[in-house]
Amino acid sequence: MSVAQFESISLTVLITALICYMGYIVWDLAKRSEAGKFGTMALFGALGLGVMGFVIKTVMIEVINV
């Protein structure tokens, strides 16, 4: 395994772990602040937009580099 392959795999795994941890933080924040269903959906919607932006950026880079 080359260094570039290791970096690519570890980046994917660690970013996924970070996103899952941020999801836990948002869930805990919604629970502690008693945000309700709409507030919880709004918090996860904002987190989802950030995640979607990261995924779209990654896909666009792969498409451009082909």
Coordinates of N, CA and C in Angstrom, one line a residue:
M1 N 0.8 -1.2 0.0 CA 0.0 0.0 0.0 C 0.9 1.2 0.0
S2 N 0.6 2.1 -0.9 CA 1.4 3.3 -1.0 C 0.9 4.4 0.0
V3 N 1.7 5.4 0.1 CA 1.4 6.5 1.1 C 0.1 7.2 0.6
A4 N 0.0 7.4 -0.7 CA -1.2 8.1 -1.2 C -2.5 7.3 -1.0
Q5 N -2.4 5.9 -1.1 CA -3.6 5.1 -0.9 C -3.9 5.1 0.6
F6 N -2.9 5.0 1.4 CA -3.2 5.1 2.9 C -3.8 6.4 3.3
E7 N -3.3 7.5 2.7 CA -3.9 8.8 3.1 C -5.3 8.9 2.6
S8 N -5.6 8.4 1.4 CA -7.0 8.4 0.9 C -7.9 7.6 1.7
I9 N -7.5 6.4 2.1 CA -8.4 5.6 2.9 C -8.6 6.2 4.3
S10 N -7.5 6.6 4.9 CA -7.6 7.2 6.3 C -8.4 8.5 6.3
L11 N -8.3 9.3 5.2 CA -9.1 10.5 5.2 C -10.6 10.1 5.1
T12 N -11.0 9.2 4.3 CA -12.4 8.8 4.2 C -12.9 8.2 5.5
V13 N -12.1 7.4 6.1 CA -12.6 6.8 7.4 C -12.7 7.8 8.5
L14 N -11.7 8.7 8.6 CA -11.7 9.7 9.7 C -12.7 10.7 9.5
I15 N -13.0 11.1 8.2 CA -14.0 12.1 7.9 C -15.4 11.5 8.3
T16 N -15.6 10.2 7.9 CA -16.8 9.5 8.3 C -17.0 9.5 9.8
A17 N -16.0 9.2 10.5 CA -16.1 9.1 12.0 C -16.4 10.5 12.5
L18 N -15.8 11.5 12.0 CA -16.0 12.9 12.4 C -17.5 13.3 12.2
I19 N -18.0 12.9 11.0 CA -19.4 13.3 10.7 C -20.3 12.5 11.7
C20 N -20.0 11.3 12.0 CA -20.9 10.5 12.9 C -20.8 11.2 14.3
Y21 N -19.6 11.6 14.8 CA -19.5 12.3 16.0 C -20.2 13.6 16.1
M22 N -20.2 14.3 15.0 CA -20.9 15.6 14.9 C -22.4 15.3 15.0
G23 N -22.9 14.2 14.4 CA -24.3 13.8 14.5 C -24.7 13.6 15.9
Y24 N -23.8 12.9 16.6 CA -24.1 12.6 18.1 C -24.1 13.9 18.9
I25 N -23.2 14.8 18.6 CA -23.2 16.1 19.3 C -24.5 16.9 19.0
V26 N -24.9 16.9 17.8 CA -26.2 17.6 17.4 C -27.4 17.0 18.1
W27 N -27.4 15.6 18.1 CA -28.5 14.9 18.8 C -28.5 15.2 20.2
D28 N -27.3 15.2 20.9 CA -27.3 15.5 22.3 C -27.7 17.0 22.6
L29 N -27.3 17.9 21.7 CA -27.6 19.3 21.9 C -29.1 19.5 21.8
A30 N -29.7 18.8 20.8 CA -31.2 18.9 20.6 C -31.9 18.3 21.8
K31 N -31.4 17.2 22.3 CA -32.0 16.6 23.5 C -31.9 17.4 24.7
R32 N -30.7 18.0 25.0 CA -30.6 18.8 26.2 C -31.3 20.1 26.1
S33 N -31.4 20.7 25.0 CA -32.1 22.0 24.8 C -33.6 21.8 24.6
E34 N -34.1 20.6 24.6 CA -35.5 20.3 24.4 C -36.0 21.0 23.1
A35 N -35.3 20.8 22.0 CA -35.6 21.5 20.8 C -36.9 21.1 20.1
G36 N -37.4 19.9 20.4 CA -38.6 19.4 19.8 C -38.3 18.8 18.4
K37 N -39.3 18.3 17.8 CA -39.1 17.7 16.5 C -38.6 18.6 15.4
F38 N -39.3 19.8 15.3 CA -38.9 20.8 14.3 C -37.5 21.3 14.5
G39 N -37.1 21.6 15.7 CA -35.8 22.1 16.1 C -34.7 21.0 15.8
T40 N -35.0 19.8 16.1 CA -34.1 18.7 15.8 C -33.9 18.5 14.3
M41 N -35.0 18.6 13.6 CA -34.9 18.5 12.1 C -34.1 19.6 11.6
A42 N -34.3 20.8 12.1 CA -33.5 22.0 11.6 C -32.0 21.8 11.9
L43 N -31.7 21.3 13.1 CA -30.3 21.1 13.4 C -29.6 20.1 12.5
F44 N -30.3 19.0 12.3 CA -29.8 17.9 11.5 C -29.8 18.3 10.0
G45 N -30.7 19.2 9.6 CA -30.8 19.7 8.2 C -29.5 20.5 8.0
A46 N -29.1 21.4 8.9 CA -27.9 22.2 8.7 C -26.7 21.3 8.7
L47 N -26.6 20.3 9.6 CA -25.5 19.4 9.5 C -25.5 18.6 8.2
G48 N -26.7 18.2 7.7 CA -26.8 17.5 6.5 C -26.3 18.3 5.3
L49 N -26.6 19.6 5.3 CA -26.1 20.4 4.2 C -24.6 20.5 4.2
G50 N -24.0 20.6 5.3 CA -22.6 20.6 5.4 C -21.9 19.3 4.9
V51 N -22.5 18.2 5.3 CA -22.0 16.9 4.8 C -22.2 16.8 3.3
M52 N -23.4 17.2 2.8 CA -23.7 17.1 1.4 C -22.7 18.0 0.6
G53 N -22.3 19.1 1.1 CA -21.3 20.0 0.5 C -20.0 19.3 0.4
F54 N -19.6 18.6 1.4 CA -18.3 17.8 1.4 C -18.4 16.7 0.4
V55 N -19.5 16.0 0.3 CA -19.6 14.9 -0.6 C -19.6 15.4 -2.1
I56 N -20.3 16.5 -2.3 CA -20.4 17.1 -3.7 C -19.0 17.6 -4.1
K57 N -18.3 18.2 -3.2 CA -16.9 18.7 -3.5 C -16.0 17.5 -3.9
T58 N -16.1 16.4 -3.1 CA -15.3 15.2 -3.4 C -15.6 14.6 -4.8
V59 N -16.9 14.5 -5.1 CA -17.4 14.0 -6.4 C -16.9 14.9 -7.5
M60 N -17.0 16.2 -7.3 CA -16.6 17.1 -8.4 C -15.1 17.0 -8.6
I61 N -14.3 16.9 -7.6 CA -12.9 16.8 -7.8 C -12.6 15.5 -8.6
E62 N -13.2 14.4 -8.2 CA -13.0 13.2 -9.0 C -13.4 13.3 -10.4
V63 N -14.5 14.0 -10.7 CA -15.0 14.1 -12.1 C -14.0 15.0 -12.9
I64 N -13.6 16.1 -12.3 CA -12.7 17.0 -13.0 C -11.3 16.3 -13.2
N65 N -10.8 15.5 -12.3 CA -9.5 14.9 -12.5 C -9.5 13.7 -13.5
V66 N -10.7 13.3 -13.9 CA -10.7 12.1 -14.8 C -10.3 12.5 -16.2

